[in-house]
CSV table of C-alpha atoms in Angstrom, one decimal:
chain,number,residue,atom,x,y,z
A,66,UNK,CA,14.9,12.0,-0.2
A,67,UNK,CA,13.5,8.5,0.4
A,68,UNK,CA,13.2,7.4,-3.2
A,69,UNK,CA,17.0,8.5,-3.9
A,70,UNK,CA,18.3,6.9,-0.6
A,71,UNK,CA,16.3,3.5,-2.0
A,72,UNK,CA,17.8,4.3,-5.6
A,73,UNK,CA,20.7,2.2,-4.8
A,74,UNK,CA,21.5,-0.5,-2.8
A,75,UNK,CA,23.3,0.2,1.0
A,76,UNK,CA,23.6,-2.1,3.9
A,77,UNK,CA,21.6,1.3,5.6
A,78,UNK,CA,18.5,0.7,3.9
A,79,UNK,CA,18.4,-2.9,5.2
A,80,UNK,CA,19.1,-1.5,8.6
A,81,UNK,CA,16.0,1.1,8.3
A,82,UNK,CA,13.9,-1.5,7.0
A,83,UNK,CA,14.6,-3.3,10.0
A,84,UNK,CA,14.0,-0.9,12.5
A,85,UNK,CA,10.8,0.0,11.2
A,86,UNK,CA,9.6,-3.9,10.6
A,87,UNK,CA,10.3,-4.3,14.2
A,88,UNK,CA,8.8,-1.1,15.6
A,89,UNK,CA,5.7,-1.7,13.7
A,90,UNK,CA,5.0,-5.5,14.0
A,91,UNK,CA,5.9,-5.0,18.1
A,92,UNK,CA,3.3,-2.3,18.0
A,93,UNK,CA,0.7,-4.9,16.6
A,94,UNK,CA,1.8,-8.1,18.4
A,95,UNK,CA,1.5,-5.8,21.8
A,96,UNK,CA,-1.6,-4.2,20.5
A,97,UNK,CA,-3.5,-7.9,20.6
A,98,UNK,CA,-1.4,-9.6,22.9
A,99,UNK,CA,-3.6,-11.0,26.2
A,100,UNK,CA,-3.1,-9.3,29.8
A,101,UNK,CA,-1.8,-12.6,30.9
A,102,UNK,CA,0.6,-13.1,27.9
A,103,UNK,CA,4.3,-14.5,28.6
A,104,UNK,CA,7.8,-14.6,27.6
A,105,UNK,CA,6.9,-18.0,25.4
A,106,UNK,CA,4.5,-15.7,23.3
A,107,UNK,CA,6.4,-12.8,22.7
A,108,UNK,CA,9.8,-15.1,21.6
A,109,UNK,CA,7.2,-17.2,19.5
A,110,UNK,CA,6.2,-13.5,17.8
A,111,UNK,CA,9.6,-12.5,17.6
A,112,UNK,CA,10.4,-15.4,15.5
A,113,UNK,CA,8.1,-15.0,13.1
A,114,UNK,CA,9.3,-11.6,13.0
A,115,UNK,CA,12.8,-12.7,12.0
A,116,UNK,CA,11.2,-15.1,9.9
A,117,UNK,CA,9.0,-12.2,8.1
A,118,UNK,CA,12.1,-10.5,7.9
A,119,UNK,CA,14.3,-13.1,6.5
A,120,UNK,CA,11.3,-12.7,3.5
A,121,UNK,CA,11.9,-9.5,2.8
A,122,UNK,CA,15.9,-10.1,2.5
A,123,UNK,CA,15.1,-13.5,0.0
A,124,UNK,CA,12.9,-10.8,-2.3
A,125,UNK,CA,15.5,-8.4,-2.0
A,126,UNK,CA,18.5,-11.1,-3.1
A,127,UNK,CA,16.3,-12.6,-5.8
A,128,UNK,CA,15.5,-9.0,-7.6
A,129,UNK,CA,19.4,-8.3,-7.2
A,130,UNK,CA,21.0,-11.6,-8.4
A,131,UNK,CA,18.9,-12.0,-11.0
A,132,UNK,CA,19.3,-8.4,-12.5
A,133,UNK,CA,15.1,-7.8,-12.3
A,134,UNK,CA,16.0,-3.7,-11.2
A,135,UNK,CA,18.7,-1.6,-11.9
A,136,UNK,CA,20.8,-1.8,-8.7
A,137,UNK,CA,18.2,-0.1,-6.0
A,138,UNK,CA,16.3,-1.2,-3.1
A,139,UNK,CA,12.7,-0.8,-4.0
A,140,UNK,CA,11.5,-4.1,-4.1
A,141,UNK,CA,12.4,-4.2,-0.2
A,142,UNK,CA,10.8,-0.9,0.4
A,143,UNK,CA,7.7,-2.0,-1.5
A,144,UNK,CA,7.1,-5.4,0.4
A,145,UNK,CA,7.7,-3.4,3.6
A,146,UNK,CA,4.8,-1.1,2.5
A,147,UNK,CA,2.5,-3.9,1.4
A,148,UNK,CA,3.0,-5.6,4.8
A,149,UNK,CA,1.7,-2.1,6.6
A,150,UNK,CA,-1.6,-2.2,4.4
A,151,UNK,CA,-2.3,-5.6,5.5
A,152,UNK,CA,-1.4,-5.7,8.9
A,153,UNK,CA,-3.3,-9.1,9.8
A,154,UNK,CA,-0.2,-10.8,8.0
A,155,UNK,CA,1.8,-10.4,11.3
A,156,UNK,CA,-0.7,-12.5,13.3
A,157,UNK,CA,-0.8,-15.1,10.9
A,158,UNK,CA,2.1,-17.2,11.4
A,159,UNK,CA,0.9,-19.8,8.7
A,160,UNK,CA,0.7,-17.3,5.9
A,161,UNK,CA,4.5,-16.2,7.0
A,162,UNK,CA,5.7,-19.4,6.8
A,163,UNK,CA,4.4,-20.4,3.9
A,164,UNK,CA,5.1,-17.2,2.1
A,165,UNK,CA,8.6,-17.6,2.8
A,166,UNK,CA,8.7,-20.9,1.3
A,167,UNK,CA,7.1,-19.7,-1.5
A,168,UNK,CA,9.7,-16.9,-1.7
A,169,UNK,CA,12.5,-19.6,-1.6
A,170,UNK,CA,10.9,-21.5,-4.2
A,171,UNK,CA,10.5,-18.0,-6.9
A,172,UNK,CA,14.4,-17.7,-5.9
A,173,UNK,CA,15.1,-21.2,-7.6
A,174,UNK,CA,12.9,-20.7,-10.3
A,175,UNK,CA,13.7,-17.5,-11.1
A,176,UNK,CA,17.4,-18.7,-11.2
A,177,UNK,CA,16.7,-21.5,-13.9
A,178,UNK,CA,17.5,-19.2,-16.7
A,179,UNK,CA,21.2,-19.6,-15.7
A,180,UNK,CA,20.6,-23.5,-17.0
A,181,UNK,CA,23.0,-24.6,-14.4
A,182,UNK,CA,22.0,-27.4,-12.2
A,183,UNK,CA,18.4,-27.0,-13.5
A,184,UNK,CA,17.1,-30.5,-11.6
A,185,UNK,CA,18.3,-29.3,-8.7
A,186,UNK,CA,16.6,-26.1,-9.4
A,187,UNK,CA,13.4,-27.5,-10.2
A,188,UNK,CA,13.4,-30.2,-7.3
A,189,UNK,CA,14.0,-27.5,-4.1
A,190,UNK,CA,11.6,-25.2,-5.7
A,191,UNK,CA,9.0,-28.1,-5.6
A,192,UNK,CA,9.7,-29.4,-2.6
A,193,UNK,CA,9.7,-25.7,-1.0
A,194,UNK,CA,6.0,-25.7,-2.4
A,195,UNK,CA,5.0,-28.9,-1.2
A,196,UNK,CA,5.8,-28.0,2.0
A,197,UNK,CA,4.0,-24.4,1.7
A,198,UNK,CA,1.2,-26.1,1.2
A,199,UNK,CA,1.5,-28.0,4.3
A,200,UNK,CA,1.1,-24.7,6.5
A,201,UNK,CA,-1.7,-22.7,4.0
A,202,UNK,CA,-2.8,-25.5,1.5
A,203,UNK,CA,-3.7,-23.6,-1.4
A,204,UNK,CA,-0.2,-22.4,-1.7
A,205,UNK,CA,0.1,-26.0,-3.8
A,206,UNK,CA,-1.6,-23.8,-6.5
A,207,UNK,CA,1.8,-22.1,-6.8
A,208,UNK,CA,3.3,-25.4,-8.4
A,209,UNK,CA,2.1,-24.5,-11.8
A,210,UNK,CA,4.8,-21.3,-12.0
A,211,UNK,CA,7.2,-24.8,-11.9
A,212,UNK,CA,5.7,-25.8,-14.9
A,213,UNK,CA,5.1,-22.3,-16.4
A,214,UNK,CA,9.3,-22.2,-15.7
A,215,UNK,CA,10.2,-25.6,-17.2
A,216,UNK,CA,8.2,-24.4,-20.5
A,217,UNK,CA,10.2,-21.3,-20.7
A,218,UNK,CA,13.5,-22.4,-19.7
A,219,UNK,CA,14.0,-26.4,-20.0
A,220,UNK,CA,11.3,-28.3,-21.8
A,221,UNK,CA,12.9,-30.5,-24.1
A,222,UNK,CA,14.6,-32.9,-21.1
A,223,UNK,CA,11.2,-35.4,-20.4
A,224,UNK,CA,13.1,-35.4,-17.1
A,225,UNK,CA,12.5,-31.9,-16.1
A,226,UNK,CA,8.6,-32.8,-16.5
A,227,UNK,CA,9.1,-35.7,-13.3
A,228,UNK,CA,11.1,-34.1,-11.2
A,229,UNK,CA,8.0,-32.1,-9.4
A,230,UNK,CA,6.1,-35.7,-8.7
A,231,UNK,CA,9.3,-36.7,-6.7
A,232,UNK,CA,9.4,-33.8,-4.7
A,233,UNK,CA,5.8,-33.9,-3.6
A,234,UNK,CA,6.3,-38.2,-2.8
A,235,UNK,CA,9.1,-36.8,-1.1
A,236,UNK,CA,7.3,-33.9,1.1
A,237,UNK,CA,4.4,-37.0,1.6
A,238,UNK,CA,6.3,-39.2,2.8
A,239,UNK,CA,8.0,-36.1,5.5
A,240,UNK,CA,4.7,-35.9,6.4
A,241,UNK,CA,3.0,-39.3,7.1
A,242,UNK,CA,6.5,-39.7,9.1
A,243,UNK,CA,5.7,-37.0,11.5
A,244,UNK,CA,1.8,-37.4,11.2
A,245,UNK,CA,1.8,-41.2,13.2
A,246,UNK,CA,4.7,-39.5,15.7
A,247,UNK,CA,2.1,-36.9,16.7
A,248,UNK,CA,-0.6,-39.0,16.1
A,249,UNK,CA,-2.7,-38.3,13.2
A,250,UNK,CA,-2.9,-34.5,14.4
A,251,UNK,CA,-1.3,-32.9,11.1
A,252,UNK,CA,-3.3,-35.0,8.9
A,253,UNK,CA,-6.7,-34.0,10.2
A,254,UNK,CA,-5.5,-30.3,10.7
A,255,UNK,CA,-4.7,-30.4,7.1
A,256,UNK,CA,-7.8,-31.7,5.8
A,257,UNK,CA,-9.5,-28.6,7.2
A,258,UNK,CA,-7.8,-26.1,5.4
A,259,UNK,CA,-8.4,-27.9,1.6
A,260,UNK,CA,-11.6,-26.9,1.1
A,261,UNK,CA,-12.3,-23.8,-1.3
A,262,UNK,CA,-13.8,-20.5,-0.1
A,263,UNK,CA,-15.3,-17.3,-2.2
A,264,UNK,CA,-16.6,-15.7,0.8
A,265,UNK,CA,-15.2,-12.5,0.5
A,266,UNK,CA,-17.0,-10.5,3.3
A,267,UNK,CA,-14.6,-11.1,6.0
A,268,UNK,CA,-13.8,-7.6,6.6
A,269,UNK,CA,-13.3,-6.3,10.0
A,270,UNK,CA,-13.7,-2.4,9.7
A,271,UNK,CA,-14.1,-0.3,7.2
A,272,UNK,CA,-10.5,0.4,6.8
A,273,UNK,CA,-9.6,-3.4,5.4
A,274,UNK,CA,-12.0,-2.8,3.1
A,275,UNK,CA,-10.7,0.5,1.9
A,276,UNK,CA,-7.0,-1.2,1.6
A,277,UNK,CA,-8.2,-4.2,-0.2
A,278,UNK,CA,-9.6,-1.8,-3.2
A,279,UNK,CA,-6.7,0.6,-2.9
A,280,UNK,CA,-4.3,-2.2,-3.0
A,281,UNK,CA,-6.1,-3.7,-5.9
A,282,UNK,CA,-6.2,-0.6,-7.8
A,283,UNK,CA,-2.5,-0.3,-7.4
A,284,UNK,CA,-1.8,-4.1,-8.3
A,285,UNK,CA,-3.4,-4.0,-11.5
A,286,UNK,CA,-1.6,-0.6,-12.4
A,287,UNK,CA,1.7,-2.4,-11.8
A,288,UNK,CA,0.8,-5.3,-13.4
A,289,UNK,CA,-0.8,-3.6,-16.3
A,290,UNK,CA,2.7,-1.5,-16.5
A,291,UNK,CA,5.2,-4.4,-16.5
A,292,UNK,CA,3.2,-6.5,-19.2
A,293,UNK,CA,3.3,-3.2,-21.7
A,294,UNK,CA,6.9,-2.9,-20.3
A,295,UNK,CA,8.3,-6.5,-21.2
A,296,UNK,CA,8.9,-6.1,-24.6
A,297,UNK,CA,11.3,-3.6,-23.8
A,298,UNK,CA,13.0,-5.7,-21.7
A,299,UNK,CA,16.3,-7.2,-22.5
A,300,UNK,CA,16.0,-10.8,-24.4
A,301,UNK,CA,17.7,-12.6,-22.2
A,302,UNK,CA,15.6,-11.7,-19.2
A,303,UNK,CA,11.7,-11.5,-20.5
A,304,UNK,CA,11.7,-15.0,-19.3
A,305,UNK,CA,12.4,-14.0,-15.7
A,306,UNK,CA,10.5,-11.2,-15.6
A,307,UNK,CA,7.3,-13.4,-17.1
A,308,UNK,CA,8.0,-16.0,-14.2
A,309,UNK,CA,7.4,-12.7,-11.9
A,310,UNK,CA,4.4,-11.7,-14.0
A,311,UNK,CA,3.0,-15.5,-13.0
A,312,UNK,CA,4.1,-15.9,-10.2
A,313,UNK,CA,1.9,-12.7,-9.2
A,314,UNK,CA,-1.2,-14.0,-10.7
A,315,UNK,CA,-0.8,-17.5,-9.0
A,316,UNK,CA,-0.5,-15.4,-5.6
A,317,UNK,CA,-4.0,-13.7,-6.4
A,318,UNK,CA,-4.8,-17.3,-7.6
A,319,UNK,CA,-4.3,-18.5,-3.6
A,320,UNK,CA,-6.1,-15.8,-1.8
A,321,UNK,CA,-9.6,-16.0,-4.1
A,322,UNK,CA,-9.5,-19.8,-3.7
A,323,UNK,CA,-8.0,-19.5,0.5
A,324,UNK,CA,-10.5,-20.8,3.1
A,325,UNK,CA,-11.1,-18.6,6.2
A,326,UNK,CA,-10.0,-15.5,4.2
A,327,UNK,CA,-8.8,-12.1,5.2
A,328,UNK,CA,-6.5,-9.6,4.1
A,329,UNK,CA,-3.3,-11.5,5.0
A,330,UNK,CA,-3.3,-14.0,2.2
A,331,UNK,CA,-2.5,-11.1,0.1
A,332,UNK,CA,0.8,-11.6,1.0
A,333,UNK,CA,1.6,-14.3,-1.6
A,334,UNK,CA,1.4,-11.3,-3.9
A,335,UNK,CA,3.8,-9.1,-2.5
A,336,UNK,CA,6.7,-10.5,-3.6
A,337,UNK,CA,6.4,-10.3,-7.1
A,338,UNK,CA,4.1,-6.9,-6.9
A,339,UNK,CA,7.1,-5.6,-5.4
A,340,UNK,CA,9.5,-6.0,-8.0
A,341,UNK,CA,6.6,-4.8,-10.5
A,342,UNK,CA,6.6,-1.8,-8.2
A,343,UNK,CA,10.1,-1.2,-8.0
A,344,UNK,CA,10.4,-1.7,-12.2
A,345,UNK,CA,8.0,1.2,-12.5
A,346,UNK,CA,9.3,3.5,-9.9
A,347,UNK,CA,12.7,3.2,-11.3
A,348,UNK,CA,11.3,4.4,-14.9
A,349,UNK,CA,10.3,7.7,-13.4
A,350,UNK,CA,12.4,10.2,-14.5
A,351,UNK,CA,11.5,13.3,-12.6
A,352,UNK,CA,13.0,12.8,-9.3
A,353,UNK,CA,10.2,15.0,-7.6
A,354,UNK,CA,7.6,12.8,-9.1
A,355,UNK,CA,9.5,9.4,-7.8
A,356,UNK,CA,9.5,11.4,-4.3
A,357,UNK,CA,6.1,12.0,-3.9
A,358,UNK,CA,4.8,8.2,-5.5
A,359,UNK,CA,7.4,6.9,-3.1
A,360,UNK,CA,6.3,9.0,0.1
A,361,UNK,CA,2.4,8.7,-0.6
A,362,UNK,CA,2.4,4.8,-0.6
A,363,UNK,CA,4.7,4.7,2.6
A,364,UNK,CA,1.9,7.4,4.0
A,365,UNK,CA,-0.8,5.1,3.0
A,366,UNK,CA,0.9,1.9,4.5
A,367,UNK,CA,1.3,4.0,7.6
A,368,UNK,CA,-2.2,5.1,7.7
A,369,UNK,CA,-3.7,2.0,7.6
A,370,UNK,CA,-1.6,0.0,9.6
A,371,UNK,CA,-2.6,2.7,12.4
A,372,UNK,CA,-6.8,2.5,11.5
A,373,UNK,CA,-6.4,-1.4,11.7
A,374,UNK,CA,-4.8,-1.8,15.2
């Protein structure tokens, strides 16, 4: 029943979606919040809720306008499950705001195989990344899937090539402006977050560690899908659905290399693991078989949001 009511796209799926995102980050922002906690924190939380949320709607839009499913909501279910496994994401307001720059940038990118306005394209979708990086730093590793995107779309304008310097003097010059008003606070606050980490035993309980290699195991069975599955794919749109395929390994890309690691910088992934996810799923032809793949990762989401609170 879930998988056929996600099989197409309705304003109710948002609408449960959104119910359950709320029920289940309240439950986790409640579950850690301090006896003497106030109205400031819990309006704080719910705007990184709405901001969480507003990610899921970009992914959803992107996989939509740009024709990467056929016409269902799976992508928006997936991200929604991915969030459950890795429940630290909803305390980490960096990570959400940078994510959903990220997620603004992928919608610009993605968009360049229209070859309409393509500057424009490529400038917001640096400066987007730029300014990602500002709130987790190694999100600046995303700015390669510009590159990666100017090769497959527009290389031959020399111009195309520039346009990404611009936009980070641009974001530099944002932020050496608000830097001296707060008084060198940003700057220093930055320089702690540049430095590279491989320390990956960060794990809290057992439970993050069992998500981490379940999540993995699932990642590289969607990946491993899509890449035999993009020859099969029509002409005109392998080049998006290589941009997702990078855009993916980019995001794995900023978790090994994130300092003070954990879970929640697996959500640079999501996105594009989503719409790998939702590709696959919507190649299943026996409806019972789409049910239960469906209904076991929800389970699983559900299972280990509840072992990590």
């Amino acid at each position: 029943m879930l998988a056929s009511i996600f099989s197409k796209t309705r304003p109710f799926n948002y609408l449960v979606v959104g119910i359950l995102s709320l029920f289940f980050f309240s439950v986790k922002i409640i579950a850690l919040a301090q006896p003497n906690a106030d109205w400031i924190y819990y309006a704080e939380e719910f705007g990184l809720y709405v901001l969480l949320f507003a990610s899921l709607f970009i992914l959803n839009f992107i996989t939509l306008k740009n024709g990467l499913t056929k016409g269902n909501n799976y992508a928006l279910l997936l991200f929604f499950v991915f969030l459950l496994f890795f429940s630290s994401i909803f305390q980490n307001k960096n990570i959400i705001i940078s994510n959903f720059l990220l997620l603004l940038a992928l919608r610009r990118l993605i968009s360049l195989k229209s070859l309409l306005q393509t500057k424009e394209k490529i400038f917001d979708a640096s400066f987007w990344i730029f300014l990602a990086a500002l709130f987790h730093f190694w999100s600046i590793f995303y700015i390669i899937l510009v590159f990666i995107a100017v090769i497959l779309h527009v290389s031959k304008d020399y111009r195309n090539w520039i346009i990404p310097f611009i936009a980070l003097f641009a974001v530099t010059i944002l932020f050496f402006l608000a830097n001296s008003i707060l008084d060198n606070t940003l700057l220093s606050t930055l320089l702690d977050k540049t430095y590279i980490s491989f320390d990956f035993y960060y794990f809290e309980n057992v439970y993050q560690r069992i998500a981490l290699a379940l999540f993995t195991s699932i990642s590289l069975f969607f990946f491993v899908t899509h890449v035999f599955d993009l020859p099969n794919k029509a002409l005109n749109m392998q080049s998006s659905h290589k941009t997702i395929l990078f855009s993916f390994i980019l995001g794995v890309g900023i978790y090994v290399l994130s300092a003070n690691k954990n879970n929640g910088c697996l959500a640079f992934c999501f996105g594009p693991l989503a719409v790998m996810g939702a590709n696959f799923i919507e190649k299943i032809e026996n409806n019972w078989v789409k049910e239960i793949v469906v209904y076991a990762l929800l389970g699983l989401g559900i299972f280990f949001f509840t072992m990590q609170l």
